[in-house]
XYZ file of C-alpha atoms in Angstrom:
574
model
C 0.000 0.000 0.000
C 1.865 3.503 -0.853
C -0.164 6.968 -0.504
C 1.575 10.380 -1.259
C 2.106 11.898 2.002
C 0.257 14.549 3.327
C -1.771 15.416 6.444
C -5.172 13.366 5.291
C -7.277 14.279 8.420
C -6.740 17.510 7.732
C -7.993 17.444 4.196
C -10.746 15.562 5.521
C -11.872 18.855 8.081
C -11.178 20.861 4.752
C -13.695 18.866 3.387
C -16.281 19.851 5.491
C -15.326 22.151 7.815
C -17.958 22.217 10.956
C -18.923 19.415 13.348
C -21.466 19.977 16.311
C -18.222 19.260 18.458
C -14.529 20.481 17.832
C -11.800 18.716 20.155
C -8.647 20.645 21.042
C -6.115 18.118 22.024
C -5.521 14.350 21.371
C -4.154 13.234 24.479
C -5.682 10.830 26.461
C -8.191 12.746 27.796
C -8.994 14.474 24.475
C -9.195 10.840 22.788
C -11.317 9.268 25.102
C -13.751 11.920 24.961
C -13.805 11.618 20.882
C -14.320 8.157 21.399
C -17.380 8.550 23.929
C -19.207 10.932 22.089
C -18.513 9.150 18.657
C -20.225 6.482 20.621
C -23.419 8.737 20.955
C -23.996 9.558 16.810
C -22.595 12.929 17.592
C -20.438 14.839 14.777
C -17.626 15.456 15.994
C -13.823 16.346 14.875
C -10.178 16.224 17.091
C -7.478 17.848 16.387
C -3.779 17.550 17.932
C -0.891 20.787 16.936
C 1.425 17.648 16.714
C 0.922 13.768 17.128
C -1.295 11.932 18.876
C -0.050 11.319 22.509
C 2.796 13.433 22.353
C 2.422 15.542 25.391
C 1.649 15.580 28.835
C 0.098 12.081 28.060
C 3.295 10.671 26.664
C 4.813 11.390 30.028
C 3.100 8.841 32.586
C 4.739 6.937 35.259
C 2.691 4.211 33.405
C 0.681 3.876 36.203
C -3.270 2.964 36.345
C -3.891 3.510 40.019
C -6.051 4.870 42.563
C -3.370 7.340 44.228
C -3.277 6.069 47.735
C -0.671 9.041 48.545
C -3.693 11.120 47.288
C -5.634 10.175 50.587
C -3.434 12.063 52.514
C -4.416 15.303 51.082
C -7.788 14.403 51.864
C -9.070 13.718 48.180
C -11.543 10.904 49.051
C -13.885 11.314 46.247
C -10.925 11.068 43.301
C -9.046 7.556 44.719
C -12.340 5.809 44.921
C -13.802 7.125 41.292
C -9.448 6.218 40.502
C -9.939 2.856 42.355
C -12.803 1.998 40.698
C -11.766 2.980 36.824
C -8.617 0.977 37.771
C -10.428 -2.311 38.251
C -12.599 -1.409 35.307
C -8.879 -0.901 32.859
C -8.443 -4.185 34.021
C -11.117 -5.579 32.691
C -11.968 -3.689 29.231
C -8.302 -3.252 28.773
C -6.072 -5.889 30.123
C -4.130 -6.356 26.576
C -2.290 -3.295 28.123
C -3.124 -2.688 31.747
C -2.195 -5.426 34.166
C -1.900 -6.291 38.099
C 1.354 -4.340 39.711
C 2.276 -5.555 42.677
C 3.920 -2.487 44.687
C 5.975 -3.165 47.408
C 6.291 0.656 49.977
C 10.230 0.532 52.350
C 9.102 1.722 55.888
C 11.950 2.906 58.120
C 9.711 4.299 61.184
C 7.327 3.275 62.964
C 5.368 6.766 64.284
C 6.981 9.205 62.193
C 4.648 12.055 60.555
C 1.487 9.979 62.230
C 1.258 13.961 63.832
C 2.278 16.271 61.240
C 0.321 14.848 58.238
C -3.250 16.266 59.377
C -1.409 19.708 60.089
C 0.508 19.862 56.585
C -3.090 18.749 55.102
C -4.511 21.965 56.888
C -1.682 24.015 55.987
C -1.715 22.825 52.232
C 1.745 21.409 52.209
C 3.564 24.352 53.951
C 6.425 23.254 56.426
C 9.305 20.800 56.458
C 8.252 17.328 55.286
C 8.323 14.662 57.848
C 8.626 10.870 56.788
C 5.589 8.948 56.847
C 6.207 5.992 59.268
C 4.412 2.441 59.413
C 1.487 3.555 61.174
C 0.786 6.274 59.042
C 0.763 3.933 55.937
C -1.277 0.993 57.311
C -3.976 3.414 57.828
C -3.609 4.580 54.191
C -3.661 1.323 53.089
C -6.828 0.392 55.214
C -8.422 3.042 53.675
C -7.340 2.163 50.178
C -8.411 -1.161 50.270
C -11.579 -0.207 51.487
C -12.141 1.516 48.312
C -11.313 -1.516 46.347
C -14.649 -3.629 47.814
C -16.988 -5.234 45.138
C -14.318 -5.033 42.525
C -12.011 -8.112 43.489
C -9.620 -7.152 41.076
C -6.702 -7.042 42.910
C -5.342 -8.935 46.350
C -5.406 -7.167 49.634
C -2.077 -5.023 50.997
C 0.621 -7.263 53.601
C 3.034 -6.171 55.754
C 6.152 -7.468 56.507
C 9.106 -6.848 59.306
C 12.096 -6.347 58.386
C 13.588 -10.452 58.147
C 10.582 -10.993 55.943
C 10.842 -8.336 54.051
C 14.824 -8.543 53.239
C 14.672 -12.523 52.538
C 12.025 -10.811 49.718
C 14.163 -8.325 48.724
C 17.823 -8.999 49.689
C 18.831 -5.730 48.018
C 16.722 -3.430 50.017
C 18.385 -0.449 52.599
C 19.092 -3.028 55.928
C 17.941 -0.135 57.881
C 14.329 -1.126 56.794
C 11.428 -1.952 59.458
C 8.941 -3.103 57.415
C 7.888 -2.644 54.063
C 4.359 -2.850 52.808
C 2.754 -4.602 49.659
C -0.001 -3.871 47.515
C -1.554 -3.990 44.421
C -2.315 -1.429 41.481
C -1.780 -1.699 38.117
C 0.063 -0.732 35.607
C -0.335 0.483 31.439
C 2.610 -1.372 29.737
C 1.923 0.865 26.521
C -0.114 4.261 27.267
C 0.797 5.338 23.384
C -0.681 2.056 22.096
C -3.265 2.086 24.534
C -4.791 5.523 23.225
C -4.250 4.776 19.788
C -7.229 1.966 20.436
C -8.828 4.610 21.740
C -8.663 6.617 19.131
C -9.510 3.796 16.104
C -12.660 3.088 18.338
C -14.041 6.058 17.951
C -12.992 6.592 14.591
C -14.563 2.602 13.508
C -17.883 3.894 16.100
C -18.580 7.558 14.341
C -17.811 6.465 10.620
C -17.934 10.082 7.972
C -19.359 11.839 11.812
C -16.309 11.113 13.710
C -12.722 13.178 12.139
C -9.485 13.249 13.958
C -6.311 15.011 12.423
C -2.668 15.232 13.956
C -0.290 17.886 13.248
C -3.300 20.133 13.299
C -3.012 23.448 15.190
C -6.005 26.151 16.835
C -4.149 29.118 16.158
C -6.823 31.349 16.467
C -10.839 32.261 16.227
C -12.599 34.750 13.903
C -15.898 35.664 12.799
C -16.868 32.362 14.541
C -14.847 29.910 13.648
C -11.856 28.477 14.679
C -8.526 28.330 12.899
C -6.941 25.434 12.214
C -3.615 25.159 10.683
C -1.930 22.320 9.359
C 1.430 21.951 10.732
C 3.223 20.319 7.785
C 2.018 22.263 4.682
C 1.191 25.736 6.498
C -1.963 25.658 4.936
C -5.020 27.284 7.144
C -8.883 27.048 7.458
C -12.034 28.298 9.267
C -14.033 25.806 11.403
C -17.415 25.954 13.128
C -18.462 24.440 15.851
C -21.149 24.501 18.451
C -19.084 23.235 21.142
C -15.185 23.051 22.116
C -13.921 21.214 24.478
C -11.039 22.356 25.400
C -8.696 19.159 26.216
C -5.004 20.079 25.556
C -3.720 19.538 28.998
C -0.980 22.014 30.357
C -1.930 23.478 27.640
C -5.348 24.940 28.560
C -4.882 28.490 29.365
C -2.519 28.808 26.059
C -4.903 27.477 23.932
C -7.601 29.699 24.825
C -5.499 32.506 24.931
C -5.279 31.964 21.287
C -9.542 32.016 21.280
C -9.298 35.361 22.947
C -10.046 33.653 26.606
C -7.093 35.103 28.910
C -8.593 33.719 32.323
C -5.769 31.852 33.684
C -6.847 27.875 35.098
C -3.478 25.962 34.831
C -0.451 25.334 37.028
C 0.991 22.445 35.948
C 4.038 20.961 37.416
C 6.884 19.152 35.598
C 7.230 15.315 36.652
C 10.402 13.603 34.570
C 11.834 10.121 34.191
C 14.936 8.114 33.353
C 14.659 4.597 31.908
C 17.992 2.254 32.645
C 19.604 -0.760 31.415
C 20.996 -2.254 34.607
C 19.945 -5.705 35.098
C 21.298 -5.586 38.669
C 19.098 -3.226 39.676
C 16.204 -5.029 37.775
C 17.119 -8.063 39.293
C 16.903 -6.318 42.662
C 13.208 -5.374 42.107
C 12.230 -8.543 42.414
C 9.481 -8.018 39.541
C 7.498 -5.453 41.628
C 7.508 -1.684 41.374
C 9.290 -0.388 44.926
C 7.466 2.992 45.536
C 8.859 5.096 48.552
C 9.298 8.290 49.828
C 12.813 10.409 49.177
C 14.654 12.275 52.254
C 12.637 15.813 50.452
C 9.334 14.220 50.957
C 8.627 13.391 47.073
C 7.137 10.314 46.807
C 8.898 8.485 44.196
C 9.558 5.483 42.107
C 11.834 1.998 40.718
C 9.692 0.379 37.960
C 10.946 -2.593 36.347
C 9.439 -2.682 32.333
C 10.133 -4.090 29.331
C 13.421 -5.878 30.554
C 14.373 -2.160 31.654
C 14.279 0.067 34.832
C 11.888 3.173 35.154
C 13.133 5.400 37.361
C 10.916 9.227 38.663
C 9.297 11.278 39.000
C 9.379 15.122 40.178
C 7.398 17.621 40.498
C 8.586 20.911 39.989
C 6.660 24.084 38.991
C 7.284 24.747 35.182
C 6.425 27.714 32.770
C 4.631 26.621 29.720
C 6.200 28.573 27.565
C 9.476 26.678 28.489
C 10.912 23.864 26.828
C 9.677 20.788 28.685
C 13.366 18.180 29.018
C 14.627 15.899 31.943
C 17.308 18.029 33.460
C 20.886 17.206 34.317
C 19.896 17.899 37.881
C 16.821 15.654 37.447
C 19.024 12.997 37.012
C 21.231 13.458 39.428
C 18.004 13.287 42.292
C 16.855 10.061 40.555
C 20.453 8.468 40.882
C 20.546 9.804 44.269
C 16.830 8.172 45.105
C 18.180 4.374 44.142
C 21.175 5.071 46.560
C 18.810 6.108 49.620
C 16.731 2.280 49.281
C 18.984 0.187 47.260
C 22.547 1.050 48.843
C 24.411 -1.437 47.058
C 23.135 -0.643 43.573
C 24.985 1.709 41.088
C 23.329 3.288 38.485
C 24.888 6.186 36.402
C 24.840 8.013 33.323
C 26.064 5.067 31.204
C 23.763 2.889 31.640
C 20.523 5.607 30.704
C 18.439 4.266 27.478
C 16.138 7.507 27.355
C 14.506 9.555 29.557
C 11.444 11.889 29.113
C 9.281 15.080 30.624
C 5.863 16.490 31.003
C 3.899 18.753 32.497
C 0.876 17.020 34.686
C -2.229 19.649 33.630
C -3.009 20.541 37.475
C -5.274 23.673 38.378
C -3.723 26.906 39.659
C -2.246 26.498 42.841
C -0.677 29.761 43.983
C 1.179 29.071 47.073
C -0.101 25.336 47.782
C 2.955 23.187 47.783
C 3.427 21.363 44.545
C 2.655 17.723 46.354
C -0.708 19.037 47.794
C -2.025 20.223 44.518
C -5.177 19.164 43.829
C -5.465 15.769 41.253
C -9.009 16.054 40.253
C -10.298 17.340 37.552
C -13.053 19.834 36.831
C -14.774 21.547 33.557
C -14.934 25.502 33.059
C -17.638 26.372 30.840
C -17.082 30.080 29.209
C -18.875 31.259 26.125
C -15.673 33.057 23.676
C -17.314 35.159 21.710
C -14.367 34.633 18.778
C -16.213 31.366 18.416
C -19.837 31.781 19.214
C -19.445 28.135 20.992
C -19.646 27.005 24.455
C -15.692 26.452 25.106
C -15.664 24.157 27.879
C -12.029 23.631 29.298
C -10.858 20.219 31.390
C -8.447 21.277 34.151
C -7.051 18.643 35.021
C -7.321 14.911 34.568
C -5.372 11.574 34.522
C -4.603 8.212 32.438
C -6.274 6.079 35.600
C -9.448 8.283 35.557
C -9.465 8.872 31.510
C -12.790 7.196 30.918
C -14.461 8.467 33.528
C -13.577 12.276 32.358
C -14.462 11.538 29.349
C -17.823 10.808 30.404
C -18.738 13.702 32.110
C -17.278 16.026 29.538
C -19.404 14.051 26.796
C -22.091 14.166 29.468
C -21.789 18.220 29.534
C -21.578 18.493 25.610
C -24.700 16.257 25.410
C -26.397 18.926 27.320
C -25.218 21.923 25.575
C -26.496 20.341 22.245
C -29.917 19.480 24.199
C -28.929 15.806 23.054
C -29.003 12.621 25.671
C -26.573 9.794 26.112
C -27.576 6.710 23.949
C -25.121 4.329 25.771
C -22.252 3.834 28.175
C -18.743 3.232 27.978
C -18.665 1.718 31.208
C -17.472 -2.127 31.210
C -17.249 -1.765 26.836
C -13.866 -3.287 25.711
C -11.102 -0.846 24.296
C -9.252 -1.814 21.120
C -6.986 -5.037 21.229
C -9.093 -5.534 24.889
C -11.990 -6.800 22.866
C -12.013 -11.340 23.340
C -8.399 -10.890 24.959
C -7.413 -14.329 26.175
C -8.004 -14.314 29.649
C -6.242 -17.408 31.120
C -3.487 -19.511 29.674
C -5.257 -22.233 28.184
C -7.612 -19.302 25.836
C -3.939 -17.747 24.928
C -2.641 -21.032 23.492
C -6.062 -21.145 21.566
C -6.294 -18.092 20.420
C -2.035 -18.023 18.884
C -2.597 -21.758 17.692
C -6.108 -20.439 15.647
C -3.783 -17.525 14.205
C -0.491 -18.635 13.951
C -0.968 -20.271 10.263
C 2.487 -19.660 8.260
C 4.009 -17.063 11.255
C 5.642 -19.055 14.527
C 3.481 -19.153 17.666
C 6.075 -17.360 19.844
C 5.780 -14.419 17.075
C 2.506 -14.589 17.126
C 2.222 -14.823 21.175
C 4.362 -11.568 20.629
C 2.001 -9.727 18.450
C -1.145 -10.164 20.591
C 1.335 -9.132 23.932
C 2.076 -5.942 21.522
C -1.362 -5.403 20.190
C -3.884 -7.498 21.869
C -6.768 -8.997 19.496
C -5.782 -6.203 16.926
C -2.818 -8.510 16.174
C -5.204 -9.964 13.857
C -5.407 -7.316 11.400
C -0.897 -7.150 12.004
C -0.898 -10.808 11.104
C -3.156 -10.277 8.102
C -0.545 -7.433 6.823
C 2.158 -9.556 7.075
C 0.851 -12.563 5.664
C 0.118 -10.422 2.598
C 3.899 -8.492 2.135
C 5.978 -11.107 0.785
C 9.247 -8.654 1.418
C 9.217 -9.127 5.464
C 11.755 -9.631 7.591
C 12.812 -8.607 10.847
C 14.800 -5.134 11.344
C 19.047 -5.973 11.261
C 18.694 -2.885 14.428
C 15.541 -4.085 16.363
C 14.702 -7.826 15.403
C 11.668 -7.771 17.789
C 9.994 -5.635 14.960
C 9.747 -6.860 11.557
C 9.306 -4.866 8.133
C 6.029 -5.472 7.407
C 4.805 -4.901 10.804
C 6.184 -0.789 10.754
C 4.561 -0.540 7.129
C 1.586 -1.856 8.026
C 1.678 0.709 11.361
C 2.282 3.495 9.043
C -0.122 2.901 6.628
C -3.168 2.159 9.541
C -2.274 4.729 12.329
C -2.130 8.639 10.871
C 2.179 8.148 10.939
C 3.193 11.498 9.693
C 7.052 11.272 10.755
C 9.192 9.082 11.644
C 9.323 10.050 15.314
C 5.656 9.089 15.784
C 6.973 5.431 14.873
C 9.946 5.379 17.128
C 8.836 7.259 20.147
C 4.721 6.367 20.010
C 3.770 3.566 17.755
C 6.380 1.267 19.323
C 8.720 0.867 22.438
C 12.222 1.408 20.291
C 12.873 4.404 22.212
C 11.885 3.621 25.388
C 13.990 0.376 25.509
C 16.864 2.123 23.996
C 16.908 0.539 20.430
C 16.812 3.809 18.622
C 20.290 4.375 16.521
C 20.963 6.042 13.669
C 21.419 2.871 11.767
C 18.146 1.481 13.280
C 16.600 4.950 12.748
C 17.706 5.311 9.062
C 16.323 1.484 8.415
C 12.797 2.312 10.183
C 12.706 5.551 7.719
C 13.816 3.262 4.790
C 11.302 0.518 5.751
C 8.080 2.827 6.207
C 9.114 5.493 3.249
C 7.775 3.915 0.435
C 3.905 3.769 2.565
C 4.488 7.671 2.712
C 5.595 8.332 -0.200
C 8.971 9.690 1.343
C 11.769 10.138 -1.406
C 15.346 9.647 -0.571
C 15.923 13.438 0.118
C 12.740 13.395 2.705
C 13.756 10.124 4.218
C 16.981 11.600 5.438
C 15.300 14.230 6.842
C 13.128 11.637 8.818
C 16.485 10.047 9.837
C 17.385 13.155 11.371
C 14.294 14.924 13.099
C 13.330 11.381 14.862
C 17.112 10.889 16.353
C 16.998 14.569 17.125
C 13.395 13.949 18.970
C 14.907 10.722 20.767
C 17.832 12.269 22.176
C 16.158 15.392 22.992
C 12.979 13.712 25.294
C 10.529 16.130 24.120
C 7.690 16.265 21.432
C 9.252 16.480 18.314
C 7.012 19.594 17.161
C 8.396 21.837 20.188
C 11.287 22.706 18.139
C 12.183 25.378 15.968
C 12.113 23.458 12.239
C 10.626 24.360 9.557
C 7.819 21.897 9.146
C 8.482 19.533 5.947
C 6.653 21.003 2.824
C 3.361 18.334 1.920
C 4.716 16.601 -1.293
């Protein structure tokens, strides 16, 4: 299959340029909301200033979980909906989101039992004080209490400090206890929202549009502007509603719609990603999530035969370019010293690391930790539009369906429409007829194995889920495949057949979004340049433009930040 490149959701808003229901932002949130109300008949288009996921979204912890640090700022109402939309991922999504079995180091017993109610009443202000064993059993309690009626994960354990160092050898000796429970986890967030995304593309049909590298630059005589990144070119689109979803964004974007009011204070949370199988061995399989001497709650994430390592949470100017700092780094080598004594990590041994902004309200002089991590929607009529802009502040990957729901629930009432079905419990993607015991697996790889191996094809549905079906189809039908010489877990026909399906514009959407080559570290130049070679001749990419390719998707690797944040010129449409 070969098409001339070209931004083709954008010609198709050209097309027809008005929906009842324009989308700003396709991060998760933004996604999940296209998908909802594609689900109710509703015409409606999303657009995204650069790819899909590519934002704050692109920067999780990949973490589906209910936030039981989140009780200690008194946010009762978010960690049960969070609790609850966990066990539900679990269920309509387990292709991607699976049991995590979180194991808490505890070295006192009383300690902060007194000063957590007063730094809850004073917002965060004053010197953090380490939360101690007590203080975490009741959390847990709590937590767990939550978690009734779902049965979707095993109670939380504690363990002294012989137990818990014949568990994990590795661990700080000067450990009391530790403490293990259970979240889960999103093994690929990208892939995850690109399901979301072709469901509500498949749901709407001609009524549901969705373009990438499509900017709101502006509003006049109203309609929105939309400009398309990658030819320059520019258009006027109506709408009866916006919803405002572009994250950090939010008070930037409707600057641009002639709304100044100021909602946003986001704070910057980065990561690191290492290749040190001693301290993956050391993990023992489970994430170890603890609390730093500065009071930051942080984590050690074992994942895809690599170690996660993060987060912070600093306060960060949008206007700013959004990277992993050398000081960043530093405090996460630090952090594995302070629980894992024995472990060195350093420099060397980083594969990639990556930085967002999480889209939290305006928080003034509340301590970055205390800020609120619910969401809320702002309804303001912009008269640059003549639509209802409504604005999410706020919002998380755990709790994605959920606010999706209640924004589609808001639109529905501004267009004086109601809700013809739920979302709630209705498989996502690859999660529809995913194997769910051992035995259904073998089934399911032996019934589409055919020509391919089973342990390839046991790969492909671990990649994709039951959407490996249409992958195996594809590379059935390309006689030329073979597996990459620079990253033999992928295969030829596999990235053509992801470029041709899933709105690829460059090459960076492949390496960084449609698959795991950067975050594992595969990404370089010579496994760059053969990715660009491989999926070229799908977008019509001539030897000149494939270079280019080479270059901007190395560039975007090394530089951990969306690719469209720099200062390029975008690449002319052929």
């Amino acid at each position: 299959m070969t098409r001339a490149d070209g931004n083709i959701g954008f010609a198709a808003l050209a097309a027809r340029p008005h929906a009842d229901v324009l989308i700003l932002g396709g991060g998760i949130n933004g996604l999940a909301t296209f998908r909802d109300l594609a689900m109710q008949g509703v015409d409606v288009a999303l657009v995204e200033r650069a790819d899909y996921i590519s934002g704050a979204s692109a920067a999780s912890s990949h973490m589906i979980h209910g936030g039981v640090r989140y009780l200690e700022n008194g946010e009762f109402r978010l960690v049960h909906e969070a609790v609850t939309e966990r066990n539900s991922l679990l269920k309509i999504a387990p292709h991607y989101v699976r049991p995590l079995q979180t194991t808490i180091p505890i070295f006192t017993t009383f300690s902060g039992l007194l000063s957590a109610p007063l730094r809850f009443l004073r917002h965060g202000k004053g010197k953090p004080r380490e939360r101690g064993a007590a203080l975490i059993k009741i959390g847990l309690v709590i937590y767990d209490s939550f978690s009734r009626g779902g049965g979707q994960v095993p109670r939380h354990a504690f363990l002294g400090r012989t137990r818990s160092l014949a568990e994990l050898p590795d661990l700080n000796p000067k450990v009391k206890y530790t403490a293990t429970y259970w979240d889960a986890s999103v093994h690929d967030p990208e892939r995850l929202a690109i399901d979301v995304l072709r469901d509500g593309t498949r749901a709407g049909g001609d009524r549901a549009r969705a373009a990438n590298y499509t900017a709101a630059v502006g509003a006049a005589d109203g309609a929105v502007i939309l400009r398309d990144e990658m030819g320059g070119e520019e258009l006027r689109f109506t709408a009866s509603v916006i919803v405002n979803a572009t994250g950090p964004w939010v008070d930037l974007t409707n600057a641009a719609l002639g709304d100044v009011a100021l909602r946003m204070g986001g704070t910057k949370g980065s990561h690191i990603v290492v290749d040190n199988p001693r301290l993956l061995e050391a993990t023992g399989g489970r994430e170890l999530f603890f609390e730093n001497e500065d009071g930051r709650i942080v984590l050690i994430y074992p994942l895809k035969g690599r170690v996660l390592i993060g987060t912070t949470d600093l306060e960060h100017d949008m206007r700013e370019p959004i990277v992993c700092t050398e000081a960043e780094v530093d405090y996460f080598i630090g952090l594995v010293r302070q629980v894992l004594p024995d472990i060195r990590v350093d420099r060397s041994q980083i594969v990639y690391r990556f930085s967002g902004v999480r889209p939290l309200p305006r928080h003034d002089d509340v301590a970055p930790g205390f800020v609120s991590r619910d969401y809320r929607i702002d309804a303001t009529e912009v008269p640059g539009t003549r639509a209802v802009v409504l604005s999410l502040v706020g919002g998380k990957w755990t709790t994605f369906r959920a606010s999706a729901e209640r924004l589609a629930d808001t639109v529905l009432s501004h267009l004086g429409s109601s809700r013809r079905r739920s979302t709630r419990g209705v498989p996502i993607g690859g999660g529809a007829g995913f194997p769910s015991t051992q035995r259904a697996r073998v089934q399911w790889v032996d019934g589409h194995a055919r020509t391919l191996p089973t342990d390839r094809v046991d790969r492909l549905l671990s990649r994709y889920g039951t959407v490996a079906t249409d992958v195996i189809e594809a590379i059935l039908a390309d006689p030329d495949d073979r597996p990459l010489d620079g990253a033999p877990q992928y295969s030829t026909a596999e990235l053509r057949h992801l470029a041709a399906s899933e709105d690829v514009r460059h090459l960076d959407d492949v390496l960084l979004r449609r698959t795991s080559l950067a975050f594992v570290g595969a990404v370089t130049p010579d496994a760059a340049r053969e990715v660009a070679e491989t999926i070229a001749p799908v977008l019509g990419w001539d030897a000149e433009r494939t270079a280019h390719e080479t270059e901007r998707g190395l560039a975007a690797v090394r530089a951990a930040e969306p690719a469209a944040q720099s200062e390029e010129t975008p690449w002319p449409t052929m």
